[in-house]
């Protein structure tokens, strides 16, 4: 059986999935695993297709000091114990820079190019590249594909790609890239099946997870995003503030004497729902809390989604549908209801029962704008791109690539 390994690495964990390539070219997830607690309390956990446990083992810190070591251990487990030898590996890479508008087959030249973007995404890019380098060294002939979170947004017009800053900064890469591109691409490619009439129209997709953003789709292409240069901008997130006046950052540096790394730690780890509530970064815990600041954090989250929806509707010059996805978007009926209240001026009305059931279409028959809940699957998107590049030498443009 041909299989594809999908890898998603961040500073403290590696998530991986194995997809089998079926006879008709479709991809089926066979295994899902993660190595958590890298450099802290490393632990490998994996489940098979039906959710049955395949592994749960702890490792000493010194055995898994970094992401590359975690990749080596996961790889050895897959190969030596499960006898899985993937025909290719697809990687989630956060930054493709200004030029990459689609996935690429990796070689040493590509790795060198992607290393240049470490400065643009210092928290994630090095960890995305570490497993790529280790596989390139250990399995030099095994095809690897880099799939970028930024690529789907490279269709933005100049006005959506710029900040009003000196041109030299734009030229060196200070641009509004946008992120969560693989999630939005998955939704855009599935909308024609879910709702053919609106798939060609103007759609706002709200990717609401611990990390959150919204994307304006016109005819299935991204024209605007709430995220920009980094994954800090736009909506409030679990522990990131979302849109903030840069004057606040200047105040932290000049008046509070904070270093760049202290400001970075604050902006990535102490703000958002966590900072505002003082309770938790986790929406489930906020919803269960009686604390008034937890309530304020939820109010702020819904309010900012409403404000940003207004901005994206202006970019689209109208709105034909609204889509919720990711952890909060797919699972929290009450947050969806709160967001719908913010969108009432657009004629959005939810069907209370369908919303509570997490149905795919949750708006009422009298709603002027249909509202959908669609599960995103970035792993499957990466596996599809990887297979398509392997078979055709170009990234997928169809929903189900076929092996010819
Ligand atoms: P990420 O991939 O960015 O880490 P996820 O898409 O997994 O994030 O979403 C995580 C968020 O989803 C958390 O805030 C979590 O509390 C929230 N979430 C998951 N299930 C529910 C639920 N049933 N109700 C409310 N929030 C939920």
XYZ file of C-alpha atoms and ligand atoms in Angstrom:
431
model
C 0.000 0.000 0.000
C 1.404 3.420 -0.965
C 1.332 5.925 1.871
C 2.065 9.607 2.400
C 3.403 11.019 5.653
C 2.191 14.499 6.621
C 4.260 16.446 9.162
C 3.318 19.587 11.082
C 6.093 20.723 13.428
C 6.072 23.569 15.950
C 8.492 24.498 18.751
C 7.226 21.947 21.259
C 5.567 19.208 19.194
C 5.459 17.300 15.949
C 2.084 16.160 14.664
C 2.069 13.526 11.935
C -0.465 11.601 9.902
C -0.245 8.669 7.525
C -2.560 8.654 4.493
C -2.971 5.646 2.221
C -3.351 6.226 -1.511
C -6.447 4.259 -2.506
C -6.966 2.619 -5.898
C -9.079 5.526 -7.159
C -6.434 8.042 -6.074
C -8.322 9.173 -2.970
C -6.443 9.551 0.280
C -7.534 7.878 3.499
C -6.121 8.730 6.908
C -4.694 5.560 8.499
C -2.858 6.930 11.497
C -2.537 10.123 13.497
C 0.214 10.774 16.022
C 2.158 13.429 17.858
C 5.331 13.830 19.803
C 4.618 16.396 22.525
C 6.793 17.962 25.187
C 9.961 18.230 23.085
C 12.835 19.304 25.379
C 10.507 19.041 28.356
C 8.510 15.800 28.835
C 8.657 14.052 25.471
C 5.831 11.677 24.769
C 4.867 9.848 21.592
C 1.175 9.116 21.155
C -0.567 7.694 18.100
C -3.940 6.284 17.137
C -5.043 4.179 14.192
C -7.857 5.034 11.760
C -10.657 3.937 14.101
C -9.110 5.871 16.979
C -7.619 2.759 18.571
C -4.344 3.447 20.435
C -1.115 2.408 18.693
C 1.474 4.009 20.948
C 1.775 5.995 24.174
C 5.341 6.160 25.408
C 7.449 8.649 27.319
C 11.091 9.448 26.511
C 13.871 11.006 28.595
C 14.447 14.713 27.827
C 17.952 14.070 26.521
C 16.590 11.607 23.922
C 14.346 14.296 22.366
C 16.096 17.641 22.767
C 14.628 19.225 19.626
C 12.211 18.887 16.712
C 14.745 17.077 14.491
C 15.253 14.385 17.149
C 11.460 14.041 17.553
C 11.138 13.542 13.785
C 13.853 10.865 13.833
C 12.100 8.948 16.626
C 8.658 9.170 14.969
C 10.198 8.077 11.662
C 11.993 5.122 13.237
C 8.786 4.061 14.988
C 6.821 4.190 11.730
C 9.481 2.354 9.718
C 10.890 -0.184 12.147
C 7.819 -1.086 14.179
C 4.876 -0.446 11.849
C 6.809 -1.175 8.634
C 5.393 1.964 7.031
C 7.628 3.334 4.277
C 5.931 6.429 2.832
C 6.402 7.232 -0.853
C 6.586 10.956 0.000
C 6.386 13.392 2.894
C 4.332 16.589 2.932
C 5.265 19.325 5.396
C 3.304 22.276 6.687
C 5.638 25.263 6.381
C 4.337 28.498 7.816
C 6.118 30.914 5.473
C 6.606 30.679 1.736
C 7.670 34.329 1.426
C 6.519 36.638 -1.357
C 7.090 34.217 -4.239
C 5.655 30.816 -3.325
C 1.986 30.716 -4.360
C 1.832 26.893 -4.345
C 3.580 23.906 -2.750
C 7.065 22.918 -3.937
C 9.145 19.767 -4.149
C 12.007 20.175 -1.721
C 15.703 20.043 -2.534
C 18.711 21.685 -0.919
C 18.133 24.867 -2.949
C 14.526 25.153 -1.746
C 15.617 24.640 1.876
C 18.211 27.415 1.479
C 15.498 29.725 0.052
C 13.057 28.907 2.863
C 15.783 29.574 5.443
C 15.737 33.188 4.266
C 12.185 33.483 5.632
C 13.194 32.499 9.176
C 13.465 36.210 9.940
C 9.822 36.637 8.852
C 8.510 33.793 11.074
C 11.203 33.194 13.709
C 8.972 31.205 16.034
C 7.794 28.617 13.514
C 9.900 28.503 10.344
C 13.041 27.005 11.999
C 10.948 24.205 13.507
C 9.183 23.551 10.201
C 12.540 23.251 8.438
C 14.285 21.055 11.036
C 12.452 17.792 10.151
C 12.863 18.565 6.432
C 16.633 18.833 6.861
C 16.852 15.681 8.940
C 14.866 13.656 6.360
C 16.904 15.146 3.514
C 20.065 13.946 5.286
C 18.775 10.476 6.182
C 16.621 9.718 3.113
C 18.017 11.918 0.330
C 15.929 10.321 -2.439
C 12.589 10.402 -0.588
C 10.400 13.135 -2.161
C 9.396 15.886 0.271
C 6.916 18.676 -0.399
C 6.607 22.015 1.414
C 3.023 23.355 1.706
C 2.810 26.963 2.861
C 0.298 28.713 5.123
C 0.906 31.896 3.151
C 0.588 30.497 -0.397
C -3.218 30.649 -0.739
C -3.163 34.404 -0.041
C -0.666 35.273 -2.757
C -3.673 36.173 -4.955
C -4.168 39.427 -2.972
C -4.158 42.681 -4.910
C -1.426 45.217 -4.129
C -3.686 47.215 -1.801
C -4.239 44.126 0.346
C -0.565 43.112 0.270
C 0.948 46.407 1.484
C 1.312 48.387 4.682
C 1.656 52.155 4.418
C 5.371 52.041 5.187
C 8.450 52.933 3.114
C 8.720 50.852 -0.022
C 12.159 49.497 0.887
C 10.555 47.562 3.774
C 7.991 46.033 1.419
C 10.769 45.012 -0.943
C 12.646 43.240 1.850
C 9.487 41.310 2.759
C 7.434 43.386 5.213
C 4.076 42.571 3.610
C 0.587 41.439 4.534
C 0.961 37.713 3.882
C -2.004 36.164 5.701
C -1.913 32.677 7.258
C -4.105 29.556 7.773
C -3.961 29.288 3.965
C -4.162 25.477 3.894
C -7.352 25.575 5.952
C -8.939 28.196 3.676
C -7.828 26.342 0.567
C -9.460 23.154 1.860
C -12.728 25.033 2.469
C -12.563 26.798 -0.915
C -12.027 23.484 -2.712
C -14.925 21.809 -0.854
C -17.486 24.619 -1.136
C -18.493 23.707 -4.714
C -19.677 20.327 -3.373
C -21.284 21.726 -0.203
C -22.949 24.800 -1.658
C -22.362 25.112 -5.411
C -24.355 28.357 -5.718
C -22.265 30.310 -3.243
C -18.876 28.739 -4.037
C -18.412 31.129 -6.932
C -19.562 34.112 -4.871
C -18.366 36.242 -1.947
C -17.687 34.223 1.179
C -16.161 35.011 4.558
C -14.495 32.031 6.253
C -13.824 32.336 9.986
C -11.071 29.960 11.138
C -11.657 30.127 14.890
C -9.199 27.986 16.852
C -6.532 28.812 19.452
C -5.068 30.649 16.500
C -7.783 32.553 14.644
C -8.223 34.552 11.471
C -10.790 35.290 8.795
C -10.463 35.210 5.025
C -12.488 36.848 2.265
C -12.999 34.469 -0.656
C -14.138 35.737 -4.021
C -14.872 32.931 -6.478
C -12.812 30.585 -4.294
C -9.743 32.858 -4.243
C -8.446 34.727 -1.225
C -8.692 38.489 -1.672
C -8.189 39.634 1.938
C -7.210 38.230 5.325
C -7.336 39.551 8.883
C -3.754 38.350 9.427
C -0.843 40.174 7.889
C 2.930 40.138 8.340
C 2.747 37.744 11.262
C 0.166 35.527 12.928
C -0.392 38.234 15.565
C -2.754 40.521 13.661
C -6.514 40.501 13.267
C -8.762 38.562 15.641
C -7.999 38.049 19.337
C -6.695 34.506 19.838
C -6.053 32.128 22.720
C -2.977 34.023 23.897
C -2.329 36.597 21.111
C -4.015 40.007 21.122
C -5.004 40.321 17.490
C -5.131 43.860 16.150
C -3.312 46.243 18.477
C -2.079 49.805 18.115
C 1.706 49.643 17.454
C 1.889 52.508 19.970
C 1.283 49.904 22.689
C 4.450 48.087 21.614
C 6.397 51.376 21.672
C 5.062 52.046 25.173
C 6.186 48.598 26.368
C 9.689 49.236 25.026
C 10.198 52.884 25.957
C 8.227 53.151 29.211
C 8.389 49.604 30.581
C 11.946 48.908 29.355
C 10.928 45.589 27.826
C 13.308 43.840 25.426
C 12.175 42.581 22.013
C 12.047 39.009 23.301
C 9.979 40.015 26.370
C 7.513 41.863 24.111
C 7.398 38.807 21.855
C 6.670 36.514 24.805
C 3.896 38.863 25.956
C 2.297 39.163 22.516
C 2.413 35.445 21.703
C 1.808 33.973 25.143
C 0.100 36.353 27.577
C -2.529 38.273 25.617
C -5.756 37.378 23.806
C -8.436 35.435 25.667
C -5.890 34.470 28.307
C -4.729 38.008 29.045
C -8.171 39.575 28.896
C -9.889 36.960 31.061
C -7.062 36.122 33.440
C -8.788 32.719 33.462
C -7.731 30.682 30.442
C -6.763 30.753 26.780
C -9.176 27.859 26.187
C -12.654 28.794 24.982
C -14.278 25.772 26.675
C -12.953 26.922 30.052
C -14.097 30.500 29.436
C -17.579 29.339 28.497
C -17.749 27.276 31.691
C -16.484 30.133 33.872
C -18.628 32.485 35.997
C -15.836 35.084 36.069
C -16.887 38.488 34.692
C -13.547 38.839 32.897
C -14.127 35.505 31.157
C -17.420 36.976 29.956
C -15.608 40.119 28.786
C -13.110 37.982 26.825
C -15.960 36.156 25.058
C -17.755 39.465 24.365
C -14.531 40.909 22.928
C -13.938 37.803 20.757
C -17.441 37.972 19.231
C -17.295 41.773 18.862
C -13.970 41.697 17.021
C -15.188 38.925 14.699
C -18.149 41.172 13.870
C -15.905 44.194 13.212
C -13.570 42.171 11.007
C -16.500 40.645 9.132
C -17.602 44.205 8.278
C -14.119 44.933 6.935
C -14.027 41.760 4.824
C -17.574 42.336 3.524
C -16.387 45.778 2.375
C -13.388 44.181 0.646
C -15.792 41.757 -1.083
C -18.355 44.520 -1.801
C -21.092 42.297 -0.390
C -21.523 38.891 1.138
C -23.103 35.660 -0.157
C -22.211 33.274 2.695
C -20.408 32.980 6.016
C -18.508 29.828 7.025
C -17.295 28.749 10.480
C -14.385 26.346 10.857
C -11.655 25.121 13.329
C -11.983 24.155 17.021
C -14.275 26.957 18.218
C -16.036 27.490 14.879
C -16.901 23.809 14.486
C -17.757 23.009 18.114
C -19.160 26.007 19.946
C -22.822 26.664 19.114
C -22.911 29.510 21.640
C -19.960 31.387 20.078
C -21.532 30.935 16.637
C -24.759 32.392 18.035
C -22.844 35.338 19.512
C -21.120 35.992 16.185
C -24.447 35.740 14.344
C -25.820 38.488 16.638
C -22.929 40.695 15.500
C -23.854 39.957 11.876
C -27.603 40.563 12.312
C -27.336 43.922 10.487
C -26.367 41.926 7.366
C -29.573 39.907 7.683
C -27.927 36.858 9.273
C -30.313 34.661 11.288
C -29.415 31.294 12.737
C -31.690 28.282 13.044
C -31.309 27.584 16.767
C -31.877 23.829 16.487
C -29.562 23.342 13.489
C -26.891 25.410 15.216
C -27.192 23.317 18.378
C -26.880 20.153 16.239
C -23.700 21.548 14.571
C -25.367 20.985 11.186
C -23.589 21.994 8.020
C -26.184 24.706 7.230
C -27.087 26.532 10.458
C -28.891 29.637 9.173
C -32.687 29.890 9.151
C -34.676 29.838 5.919
C -35.295 33.607 6.343
C -31.621 34.497 6.746
C -30.389 36.793 3.956
C -26.957 35.191 4.205
C -26.544 31.404 4.531
C -24.220 30.359 7.351
C -22.292 27.072 7.228
C -20.130 24.977 9.549
C -17.428 23.175 7.586
C -14.670 21.027 9.091
C -11.309 21.945 7.709
C -8.577 19.376 7.168
C -5.155 20.900 6.634
C -3.470 17.471 6.853
C -5.539 16.089 3.986
C -4.853 19.241 1.953
C -1.101 18.709 2.439
C -1.396 15.016 1.517
C -3.315 15.946 -1.654
C -0.729 18.525 -2.678
C 2.072 16.065 -1.990
C 0.473 13.328 -4.078
C -0.334 15.743 -6.892
C 3.237 17.052 -7.030
C 4.521 13.496 -6.988
C 2.227 12.403 -9.826
C 2.008 15.469 -12.032
C 4.846 17.688 -10.947
C 2.381 20.426 -10.001
C 0.202 21.162 -6.970
C -3.410 19.989 -6.891
C -6.163 22.058 -8.346
C -8.829 19.386 -8.022
C -10.561 18.237 -4.873
C -9.611 14.581 -5.329
C -6.390 14.141 -7.241
C -6.307 10.864 -9.128
C -3.334 8.634 -9.765
C -3.044 8.344 -13.492
P -5.391 25.260 17.055
O -5.362 24.202 15.961
O -5.188 26.672 16.589
O -4.572 24.917 18.264
P -8.115 24.314 17.418
O -8.689 24.486 16.059
O -7.783 22.940 17.882
O -6.877 25.290 17.637
O -9.144 24.976 18.458
C -8.872 25.013 19.820
C -9.940 25.877 20.484
O -11.218 25.294 20.213
C -9.790 25.966 22.003
O -10.015 27.306 22.433
C -10.918 25.083 22.481
O -11.402 25.471 23.743
C -11.957 25.325 21.415
N -12.987 24.285 21.437
C -12.883 23.000 21.091
N -14.058 22.353 21.325
C -14.919 23.276 21.843
C -16.274 23.258 22.295
N -16.987 22.150 22.271
N -16.798 24.411 22.757
C -16.073 25.550 22.799
N -14.792 25.626 22.379
C -14.227 24.519 21.911
